[in-house]
Amino acid sequence: MRVGLVSQWYPPEGVFIPGNLAQQLAARGHDVRVLTTYPSYPHGRVYPGWRQRWRHVETHGPVAVRRVPAYPSHDTSALRRAASHLSFGVSSALAGPRWLGGVDVMYVYHPPPTAIAAAALVRAARRTPIVLHVQDMWPESVLQSGMSPTGLAGRVLAGGLRALMRTTYQLASAVVVISPGMADLVVERGADPARVRVVWNWTDDTLFRPVPATDAARVTLGRRDRCTVMFTGNLGLLQGVDTAIRAAAAVRDRMDLVLVGSGAYEDEARRLAAELDVDNVRFVGRRAPGEMADLYAAADWQLVCLRDLPALRGTVPSKLQAALACGAPVIAALAGDAAALVASTGAGLVCRPGNWAALAERFRQAAETPAADRAAMGERARRAYQERMCVRVGVDQFEDILTKAAARKGRP
C-alpha cells in the first residue's frame, strides 16, 4: 500500500503521532511519503540548522519526506497563527498533486484544517481516499483559546471555521478521533457516523517508559522530602494551570507542584504564583524529550488538567498517554473521556475541572497516599497504556483503516 501522510507537524518536532505512524507503516512494508513543513514547534521559529526553501526532500530510513515553506508562528497572535496555517495550506497544495499523486490513500493530521488542502486536490484529481485524524475540535479550540476576535468578527470566524470543518469531514473516507466523546462531537458537526472510528492516541514508546529515578532528575525538579506533583507540556490558556497553582497554594505545607514546559500562559502563571507568594510552585522550563522519562520517575504524581469547557470533554491530553506509558499515577482535573479512563483503570485520582478547592483536596489526598498504593496505581496505569494505547495497538488500527480506505480508490 502506498500511503501519503500530510501534517504541518513532524519530527524533529515533539509531535509523535505522524512520525511514529509513518515509520511503523514503512516497517510493515508499506511505501510511505510525507508532506510537511520545516520544524518550528513549539517556539514559532525555524529550528537552528534548517533553512526554508522550496525543493527539499529528505529520507528517514524508508520514509521520503518533502518539506515546503510556511510562515512559522506559535505565539498568542491570532493573525500570525492564521498566517502559519494558511501558508502551509497553500504551499502544501502547490506541492501535493505531484508529491502525492501516486499514493493509494492519504492520511491527514488535524489540526490545522488547512492541512487537508493538498489531499483535497489529489482526491479531486484521482479520487484518492482521505483518512482524517482529528486531535482537536475546531472551531471551539480556537474560539476558547483567548486569541480569537470577539463581536461580529468572532461570529464570522466561527461560522467560517464551522463550514470549513463540515466540508473537511465530508471529504474524508474515514474520520479518526481520539475518544468516544469526540466521535459524538464530529458527528454533530457533520461527519457521517458510519465513517467515524475511535483510536486512542499513543506516545513515543521509546522515550516514555518506566525507568528508575535518578539524583539528577530529582535535582532538576528541586525535589524536597515531601509529595511532588509534576505538570508537563503546554502552559496554555486551555490547560487551567491557574487552578493548579491556586490549589497548590492552599496546601503549600503538604506538597510541591513542578511545572515542566512553556507556552502562551507561562508569564501569567508565573505572575499568579508570585502574587500568591507560594514557595511550593516551581517552573523548570521546557526539557528535552529524552529527559522526560527520568523526570516522570522523580515525581510522585503527574497532573493532567484542562479547563471545564464542553468541547474539551472529548479531548485526551497527550501528557496522559505519556504518564500512563511511564507507569506514573495521575491526578486528573478534567472531565469527559480522559477522566473516565483514569477512574475506570484505577490509574490515579480524579476531580472536577476548574475548581481549585477540589484539586487542593486531591493534592492533600495524594500527599497522604502510601507509597505502595501509588506503586499499584502506576502498575495499573502502565497496563492500561499497553493494552489500549501503545504504538502497536494504534498502528494496527490505522493499518486496517487505511487498507480499507485504499480499497475504495477510484470510487465516487
GROMACS .gro file of C-alpha atoms in nm:
model
  412
    1MET     CA    1   0.000   0.000   0.000
    2ARG     CA    2   0.127   0.346  -0.095
    3VAL     CA    3   0.044   0.598   0.178
    4GLY     CA    4   0.072   0.976   0.163
    5LEU     CA    5   0.092   1.149   0.501
    6VAL     CA    6   0.020   1.523   0.535
    7SER     CA    7   0.093   1.707   0.859
    8GLN     CA    8   0.211   2.056   0.947
    9TRP     CA    9   0.389   1.897   1.245
   10TYR     CA   10   0.655   1.630   1.201
   11PRO     CA   11   0.983   1.521   1.364
   12PRO     CA   12   1.216   1.658   1.485
   13GLU     CA   13   0.923   1.844   1.642
   14GLY     CA   14   0.784   1.677   1.952
   15VAL     CA   15   0.455   1.576   1.790
   16PHE     CA   16   0.488   1.199   1.796
   17ILE     CA   17   0.187   1.062   1.611
   18PRO     CA   18   0.265   1.146   1.244
   19GLY     CA   19   0.631   1.042   1.262
   20ASN     CA   20   0.561   0.723   1.455
   21LEU     CA   21   0.283   0.626   1.215
   22ALA     CA   22   0.500   0.686   0.907
   23GLN     CA   23   0.789   0.482   1.041
   24GLN     CA   24   0.572   0.198   1.170
   25LEU     CA   25   0.379   0.165   0.845
   26ALA     CA   26   0.705   0.164   0.649
   27ALA     CA   27   0.843  -0.106   0.880
   28ARG     CA   28   0.538  -0.317   0.790
   29GLY     CA   29   0.625  -0.297   0.422
   30HIS     CA   30   0.416  -0.001   0.307
   31ASP     CA   31   0.552   0.275   0.082
   32VAL     CA   32   0.517   0.598   0.281
   33ARG     CA   33   0.584   0.955   0.172
   34VAL     CA   34   0.530   1.261   0.389
   35LEU     CA   35   0.436   1.620   0.303
   36THR     CA   36   0.516   1.866   0.583
   37THR     CA   37   0.690   2.197   0.654
   38TYR     CA   38   1.007   2.297   0.836
   39PRO     CA   39   1.029   2.234   1.211
   40SER     CA   40   0.929   2.532   1.427
   41TYR     CA   41   0.702   2.395   1.703
   42PRO     CA   42   0.669   2.497   1.987
   43HIS     CA   43   0.877   2.816   1.974
   44GLY     CA   44   0.745   2.953   1.645
   45ARG     CA   45   1.095   2.980   1.497
   46VAL     CA   46   1.255   2.752   1.242
   47TYR     CA   47   1.498   2.523   1.421
   48PRO     CA   48   1.869   2.607   1.410
   49GLY     CA   49   2.042   2.440   1.119
   50TRP     CA   50   1.733   2.448   0.898
   51ARG     CA   51   1.669   2.691   0.613
   52GLN     CA   52   1.336   2.713   0.436
   53ARG     CA   53   1.348   2.651   0.063
   54TRP     CA   54   1.105   2.515  -0.193
   55ARG     CA   55   1.272   2.198  -0.319
   56HIS     CA   56   1.370   1.996  -0.016
   57VAL     CA   57   1.342   1.618   0.010
   58GLU     CA   58   1.494   1.405   0.283
   59THR     CA   59   1.472   1.040   0.381
   60HIS     CA   60   1.416   0.895   0.727
   61GLY     CA   61   1.503   0.533   0.664
   62PRO     CA   62   1.245   0.408   0.415
   63VAL     CA   63   1.022   0.718   0.453
   64ALA     CA   64   1.058   1.003   0.200
   65VAL     CA   65   0.979   1.349   0.338
   66ARG     CA   66   0.904   1.658   0.128
   67ARG     CA   67   0.918   1.987   0.319
   68VAL     CA   68   0.757   2.306   0.191
   69PRO     CA   69   0.791   2.660   0.330
   70ALA     CA   70   0.540   2.807   0.575
   71TYR     CA   71   0.527   3.111   0.799
   72PRO     CA   72   0.638   2.992   1.146
   73SER     CA   73   0.438   3.112   1.445
   74HIS     CA   74   0.317   2.965   1.772
   75ASP     CA   75   0.259   3.278   1.982
   76THR     CA   76  -0.061   3.441   2.106
   77SER     CA   77  -0.124   3.643   1.789
   78ALA     CA   78  -0.432   3.512   1.607
   79LEU     CA   79  -0.317   3.675   1.283
   80ARG     CA   80   0.027   3.516   1.293
   81ARG     CA   81  -0.118   3.175   1.382
   82ALA     CA   82  -0.360   3.206   1.092
   83ALA     CA   83  -0.075   3.306   0.860
   84SER     CA   84   0.117   2.996   0.967
   85HIS     CA   85  -0.173   2.759   0.897
   86LEU     CA   86  -0.279   2.928   0.574
   87SER     CA   87   0.073   2.943   0.435
   88PHE     CA   88   0.118   2.571   0.493
   89GLY     CA   89  -0.217   2.505   0.327
   90VAL     CA   90  -0.110   2.700   0.018
   91SER     CA   91   0.244   2.564  -0.013
   92SER     CA   92   0.138   2.204   0.053
   93ALA     CA   93  -0.143   2.237  -0.202
   94LEU     CA   94   0.108   2.353  -0.464
   95ALA     CA   95   0.343   2.061  -0.395
   96GLY     CA   96   0.085   1.796  -0.312
   97PRO     CA   97  -0.051   1.689  -0.651
   98ARG     CA   98   0.291   1.584  -0.778
   99TRP     CA   99   0.434   1.450  -0.448
  100LEU     CA  100   0.121   1.255  -0.352
  101GLY     CA  101  -0.013   1.178  -0.699
  102GLY     CA  102   0.073   0.809  -0.697
  103VAL     CA  103  -0.045   0.708  -0.350
  104ASP     CA  104  -0.337   0.476  -0.275
  105VAL     CA  105  -0.462   0.658   0.036
  106MET     CA  106  -0.382   0.980   0.223
  107TYR     CA  107  -0.360   1.036   0.598
  108VAL     CA  108  -0.413   1.396   0.715
  109TYR     CA  109  -0.325   1.507   1.068
  110HIS     CA  110  -0.557   1.777   1.204
  111PRO     CA  111  -0.511   2.049   1.328
  112PRO     CA  112  -0.488   2.269   1.139
  113PRO     CA  113  -0.775   2.213   0.894
  114THR     CA  114  -0.572   2.378   0.617
  115ALA     CA  115  -0.357   2.061   0.613
  116ILE     CA  116  -0.631   1.896   0.407
  117ALA     CA  117  -0.578   2.131   0.110
  118ALA     CA  118  -0.321   1.914  -0.068
  119ALA     CA  119  -0.516   1.594  -0.004
  120ALA     CA  120  -0.838   1.754  -0.130
  121LEU     CA  121  -0.675   1.842  -0.463
  122VAL     CA  122  -0.538   1.489  -0.506
  123ARG     CA  123  -0.877   1.344  -0.413
  124ALA     CA  124  -1.048   1.565  -0.674
  125ALA     CA  125  -0.800   1.469  -0.948
  126ARG     CA  126  -0.752   1.098  -0.872
  127ARG     CA  127  -1.031   1.001  -0.632
  128THR     CA  128  -0.771   0.906  -0.374
  129PRO     CA  129  -0.935   0.843  -0.033
  130ILE     CA  130  -0.855   1.059   0.271
  131VAL     CA  131  -0.826   0.942   0.631
  132LEU     CA  132  -0.858   1.245   0.860
  133HIS     CA  133  -0.708   1.217   1.210
  134VAL     CA  134  -0.877   1.472   1.440
  135GLN     CA  135  -0.688   1.580   1.752
  136ASP     CA  136  -0.880   1.896   1.847
  137MET     CA  137  -1.231   2.022   1.792
  138TRP     CA  138  -1.239   2.330   1.572
  139PRO     CA  139  -1.367   2.598   1.592
  140GLU     CA  140  -1.408   2.554   1.969
  141SER     CA  141  -1.038   2.513   2.048
  142VAL     CA  142  -0.970   2.836   1.857
  143LEU     CA  143  -1.260   3.039   1.991
  144GLN     CA  144  -1.193   2.937   2.352
  145SER     CA  145  -0.817   2.986   2.337
  146GLY     CA  146  -0.834   3.357   2.418
  147MET     CA  147  -0.676   3.451   2.084
  148SER     CA  148  -0.981   3.484   1.859
  149PRO     CA  149  -1.161   3.814   1.800
  150THR     CA  150  -1.491   3.895   1.969
  151GLY     CA  151  -1.810   4.054   1.842
  152LEU     CA  152  -1.901   4.041   1.473
  153ALA     CA  153  -1.550   3.936   1.368
  154GLY     CA  154  -1.561   3.646   1.613
  155ARG     CA  155  -1.900   3.531   1.485
  156VAL     CA  156  -1.781   3.547   1.125
  157LEU     CA  157  -1.469   3.348   1.215
  158ALA     CA  158  -1.674   3.085   1.399
  159GLY     CA  159  -1.914   3.047   1.108
  160GLY     CA  160  -1.632   3.017   0.857
  161LEU     CA  161  -1.448   2.755   1.062
  162ARG     CA  162  -1.764   2.551   1.118
  163ALA     CA  163  -1.829   2.545   0.744
  164LEU     CA  164  -1.466   2.451   0.676
  165MET     CA  165  -1.475   2.165   0.925
  166ARG     CA  166  -1.809   2.035   0.793
  167THR     CA  167  -1.660   2.023   0.443
  168THR     CA  168  -1.341   1.862   0.575
  169TYR     CA  169  -1.535   1.584   0.748
  170GLN     CA  170  -1.739   1.520   0.435
  171LEU     CA  171  -1.426   1.492   0.218
  172ALA     CA  172  -1.284   1.213   0.433
  173SER     CA  173  -1.347   0.845   0.369
  174ALA     CA  174  -1.273   0.789   0.738
  175VAL     CA  175  -1.264   1.031   1.030
  176VAL     CA  176  -1.049   0.901   1.315
  177VAL     CA  177  -1.094   1.066   1.656
  178ILE     CA  178  -0.909   1.021   1.983
  179SER     CA  179  -1.200   0.945   2.217
  180PRO     CA  180  -1.565   0.835   2.219
  181GLY     CA  181  -1.678   1.182   2.326
  182MET     CA  182  -1.503   1.339   2.029
  183ALA     CA  183  -1.676   1.088   1.799
  184ASP     CA  184  -2.012   1.225   1.912
  185LEU     CA  185  -1.895   1.582   1.853
  186VAL     CA  186  -1.772   1.528   1.495
  187VAL     CA  187  -2.098   1.355   1.407
  188GLU     CA  188  -2.286   1.658   1.543
  189ARG     CA  189  -2.065   1.875   1.321
  190GLY     CA  190  -2.150   1.687   1.002
  191ALA     CA  191  -1.935   1.371   0.986
  192ASP     CA  192  -2.103   1.052   0.863
  193PRO     CA  193  -2.129   0.827   1.172
  194ALA     CA  194  -2.055   0.520   0.957
  195ARG     CA  195  -1.714   0.668   0.874
  196VAL     CA  196  -1.608   0.766   1.228
  197ARG     CA  197  -1.358   0.549   1.416
  198VAL     CA  198  -1.203   0.589   1.763
  199VAL     CA  199  -0.830   0.526   1.803
  200TRP     CA  200  -0.671   0.633   2.132
  201ASN     CA  201  -0.354   0.834   2.080
  202TRP     CA  202  -0.021   0.683   2.173
  203THR     CA  203   0.306   0.843   2.277
  204ASP     CA  204   0.664   0.765   2.179
  205ASP     CA  205   0.717   0.426   2.345
  206THR     CA  206   1.093   0.453   2.311
  207LEU     CA  207   1.103   0.776   2.514
  208PHE     CA  208   0.821   0.729   2.764
  209ARG     CA  209   0.868   0.411   2.965
  210PRO     CA  210   0.925   0.314   3.329
  211VAL     CA  211   1.280   0.396   3.443
  212PRO     CA  212   1.446   0.426   3.786
  213ALA     CA  213   1.453   0.769   3.945
  214THR     CA  214   1.790   0.944   3.925
  215ASP     CA  215   1.952   1.201   4.151
  216ALA     CA  216   1.997   1.435   3.852
  217ALA     CA  217   1.624   1.429   3.778
  218ARG     CA  218   1.543   1.496   4.143
  219VAL     CA  219   1.772   1.798   4.133
  220THR     CA  220   1.605   1.925   3.815
  221LEU     CA  221   1.266   1.912   3.986
  222GLY     CA  222   1.404   2.069   4.305
  223ARG     CA  223   1.278   1.760   4.485
  224ARG     CA  224   1.221   1.800   4.859
  225ASP     CA  225   1.132   1.539   5.117
  226ARG     CA  226   0.760   1.553   5.051
  227CYS     CA  227   0.498   1.483   4.786
  228THR     CA  228   0.591   1.616   4.441
  229VAL     CA  229   0.328   1.663   4.169
  230MET     CA  230   0.453   1.738   3.816
  231PHE     CA  231   0.270   1.906   3.528
  232THR     CA  232   0.431   1.873   3.185
  233GLY     CA  233   0.376   2.024   2.843
  234ASN     CA  234   0.199   2.330   2.710
  235LEU     CA  235   0.129   2.609   2.960
  236GLY     CA  236  -0.159   2.739   2.750
  237LEU     CA  237  -0.490   2.909   2.809
  238LEU     CA  238  -0.690   2.587   2.791
  239GLN     CA  239  -0.483   2.388   3.040
  240GLY     CA  240  -0.618   2.551   3.355
  241VAL     CA  241  -0.275   2.595   3.510
  242ASP     CA  242  -0.407   2.882   3.722
  243THR     CA  243  -0.639   2.638   3.900
  244ALA     CA  244  -0.344   2.410   3.977
  245ILE     CA  245  -0.136   2.697   4.117
  246ARG     CA  246  -0.421   2.815   4.342
  247ALA     CA  247  -0.477   2.458   4.462
  248ALA     CA  248  -0.108   2.415   4.540
  249ALA     CA  249  -0.110   2.741   4.734
  250ALA     CA  250  -0.392   2.608   4.953
  251VAL     CA  251  -0.181   2.307   5.060
  252ARG     CA  252   0.162   2.465   5.048
  253ASP     CA  253   0.272   2.284   5.363
  254ARG     CA  254   0.193   1.939   5.216
  255MET     CA  255   0.323   1.918   4.858
  256ASP     CA  256   0.520   2.076   4.575
  257LEU     CA  257   0.392   2.150   4.224
  258VAL     CA  258   0.656   2.150   3.950
  259LEU     CA  259   0.565   2.286   3.606
  260VAL     CA  260   0.778   2.147   3.323
  261GLY     CA  261   0.716   2.321   2.992
  262SER     CA  262   0.632   2.657   2.841
  263GLY     CA  263   0.354   2.825   2.648
  264ALA     CA  264   0.140   3.128   2.590
  265TYR     CA  265   0.014   3.138   2.952
  266GLU     CA  266   0.353   3.094   3.116
  267ASP     CA  267   0.408   3.460   3.203
  268GLU     CA  268   0.060   3.486   3.354
  269ALA     CA  269   0.119   3.168   3.553
  270ARG     CA  270   0.446   3.299   3.692
  271ARG     CA  271   0.277   3.626   3.791
  272LEU     CA  272  -0.001   3.439   3.969
  273ALA     CA  273   0.249   3.230   4.163
  274ALA     CA  274   0.432   3.548   4.264
  275GLU     CA  275   0.108   3.720   4.370
  276LEU     CA  276   0.013   3.422   4.586
  277ASP     CA  277   0.367   3.423   4.732
  278VAL     CA  278   0.395   3.044   4.706
  279ASP     CA  279   0.720   2.864   4.768
  280ASN     CA  280   0.589   2.523   4.661
  281VAL     CA  281   0.534   2.604   4.292
  282ARG     CA  282   0.837   2.583   4.064
  283PHE     CA  283   0.887   2.641   3.692
  284VAL     CA  284   1.170   2.448   3.532
  285GLY     CA  285   1.104   2.532   3.167
  286ARG     CA  286   1.088   2.305   2.866
  287ARG     CA  287   1.309   1.998   2.878
  288ALA     CA  288   1.438   1.772   2.603
  289PRO     CA  289   1.214   1.471   2.525
  290GLY     CA  290   1.499   1.237   2.620
  291GLU     CA  291   1.494   1.372   2.976
  292MET     CA  292   1.124   1.328   3.039
  293ALA     CA  293   1.107   0.964   3.150
  294ASP     CA  294   1.363   1.040   3.421
  295LEU     CA  295   1.157   1.339   3.538
  296TYR     CA  296   0.838   1.131   3.548
  297ALA     CA  297   1.020   0.878   3.767
  298ALA     CA  298   1.149   1.150   4.001
  299ALA     CA  299   0.798   1.284   4.076
  300ASP     CA  300   0.529   1.111   4.282
  301TRP     CA  301   0.230   1.210   4.069
  302GLN     CA  302   0.153   1.352   3.724
  303LEU     CA  303  -0.108   1.625   3.694
  304VAL     CA  304  -0.333   1.633   3.387
  305CYS     CA  305  -0.574   1.927   3.380
  306LEU     CA  306  -0.795   2.122   3.142
  307ARG     CA  307  -1.049   2.399   3.170
  308ASP     CA  308  -1.413   2.296   3.210
  309LEU     CA  309  -1.542   2.350   2.855
  310PRO     CA  310  -1.785   2.123   2.667
  311ALA     CA  311  -1.556   2.094   2.364
  312LEU     CA  312  -1.270   1.970   2.583
  313ARG     CA  313  -1.462   1.676   2.726
  314GLY     CA  314  -1.364   1.466   2.426
  315THR     CA  315  -1.001   1.575   2.450
  316VAL     CA  316  -0.734   1.340   2.583
  317PRO     CA  317  -0.420   1.546   2.653
  318SER     CA  318  -0.103   1.378   2.522
  319LYS     CA  319   0.055   1.413   2.866
  320LEU     CA  320  -0.192   1.149   2.989
  321GLN     CA  321  -0.056   0.886   2.750
  322ALA     CA  322   0.300   0.980   2.847
  323ALA     CA  323   0.222   0.942   3.217
  324LEU     CA  324   0.048   0.608   3.169
  325ALA     CA  325   0.332   0.480   2.950
  326CYS     CA  326   0.582   0.570   3.224
  327GLY     CA  327   0.374   0.390   3.485
  328ALA     CA  328   0.310   0.713   3.677
  329PRO     CA  329  -0.003   0.763   3.891
  330VAL     CA  330  -0.218   1.052   3.770
  331ILE     CA  331  -0.419   1.334   3.924
  332ALA     CA  332  -0.681   1.414   3.659
  333ALA     CA  333  -0.853   1.751   3.699
  334LEU     CA  334  -1.067   1.732   3.389
  335ALA     CA  335  -1.396   1.595   3.259
  336GLY     CA  336  -1.510   1.353   2.992
  337ASP     CA  337  -1.328   1.058   2.842
  338ALA     CA  338  -0.986   1.124   2.993
  339ALA     CA  339  -1.127   1.141   3.346
  340ALA     CA  340  -1.335   0.828   3.285
  341LEU     CA  341  -1.026   0.643   3.163
  342VAL     CA  342  -0.826   0.728   3.478
  343ALA     CA  343  -1.117   0.638   3.705
  344SER     CA  344  -1.207   0.311   3.530
  345THR     CA  345  -0.850   0.182   3.520
  346GLY     CA  346  -0.763   0.286   3.876
  347ALA     CA  347  -0.461   0.477   3.744
  348GLY     CA  348  -0.499   0.773   3.980
  349LEU     CA  349  -0.725   1.034   4.138
  350VAL     CA  350  -0.994   1.238   3.963
  351CYS     CA  351  -1.167   1.566   4.042
  352ARG     CA  352  -1.387   1.808   3.851
  353PRO     CA  353  -1.202   2.068   3.645
  354GLY     CA  354  -1.177   2.440   3.713
  355ASN     CA  355  -1.226   2.407   4.090
  356TRP     CA  356  -0.913   2.485   4.288
  357ALA     CA  357  -1.063   2.370   4.619
  358ALA     CA  358  -1.147   2.026   4.477
  359LEU     CA  359  -0.800   1.997   4.329
  360ALA     CA  360  -0.641   2.106   4.656
  361GLU     CA  361  -0.827   1.821   4.827
  362ARG     CA  362  -0.683   1.578   4.570
  363PHE     CA  363  -0.335   1.720   4.632
  364ARG     CA  364  -0.389   1.661   5.004
  365GLN     CA  365  -0.509   1.308   4.936
  366ALA     CA  366  -0.210   1.243   4.709
  367ALA     CA  367   0.031   1.354   4.981
  368GLU     CA  368  -0.130   1.107   5.222
  369THR     CA  369  -0.137   0.810   4.982
  370PRO     CA  370   0.107   0.535   5.091
  371ALA     CA  371   0.392   0.454   4.853
  372ALA     CA  372   0.262   0.100   4.799
  373ASP     CA  373  -0.076   0.233   4.684
  374ARG     CA  374   0.095   0.480   4.449
  375ALA     CA  375   0.302   0.199   4.302
  376ALA     CA  376  -0.012  -0.010   4.243
  377MET     CA  377  -0.174   0.283   4.061
  378GLY     CA  378   0.139   0.316   3.849
  379GLU     CA  379   0.125  -0.051   3.755
  380ARG     CA  380  -0.239  -0.017   3.653
  381ALA     CA  381  -0.151   0.294   3.452
  382ARG     CA  382   0.120   0.109   3.260
  383ARG     CA  383  -0.109  -0.187   3.194
  384ALA     CA  384  -0.387   0.039   3.063
  385TYR     CA  385  -0.144   0.205   2.822
  386GLN     CA  386  -0.005  -0.122   2.689
  387GLU     CA  387  -0.349  -0.275   2.639
  388ARG     CA  388  -0.530   0.026   2.489
  389MET     CA  389  -0.289   0.294   2.368
  390CYS     CA  390   0.060   0.174   2.280
  391VAL     CA  391   0.211   0.227   1.934
  392ARG     CA  392   0.147  -0.132   1.824
  393VAL     CA  393  -0.223  -0.116   1.913
  394GLY     CA  394  -0.271   0.222   1.744
  395VAL     CA  395  -0.082   0.134   1.426
  396ASP     CA  396  -0.271  -0.196   1.397
  397GLN     CA  397  -0.595   0.002   1.389
  398PHE     CA  398  -0.465   0.263   1.145
  399GLU     CA  399  -0.328  -0.001   0.911
  400ASP     CA  400  -0.673  -0.158   0.899
  401ILE     CA  401  -0.846   0.178   0.843
  402LEU     CA  402  -0.601   0.286   0.570
  403THR     CA  403  -0.616  -0.050   0.393
  404LYS     CA  404  -0.996  -0.044   0.378
  405ALA     CA  405  -0.995   0.317   0.259
  406ALA     CA  406  -0.734   0.241  -0.011
  407ALA     CA  407  -0.955  -0.037  -0.144
  408ARG     CA  408  -1.208   0.232  -0.236
  409LYS     CA  409  -0.965   0.434  -0.451
  410GLY     CA  410  -1.128   0.550  -0.773
  411ARG     CA  411  -1.481   0.518  -0.640
  412PRO     CA  412  -1.704   0.826  -0.602
   0.00000   0.00000   0.00000
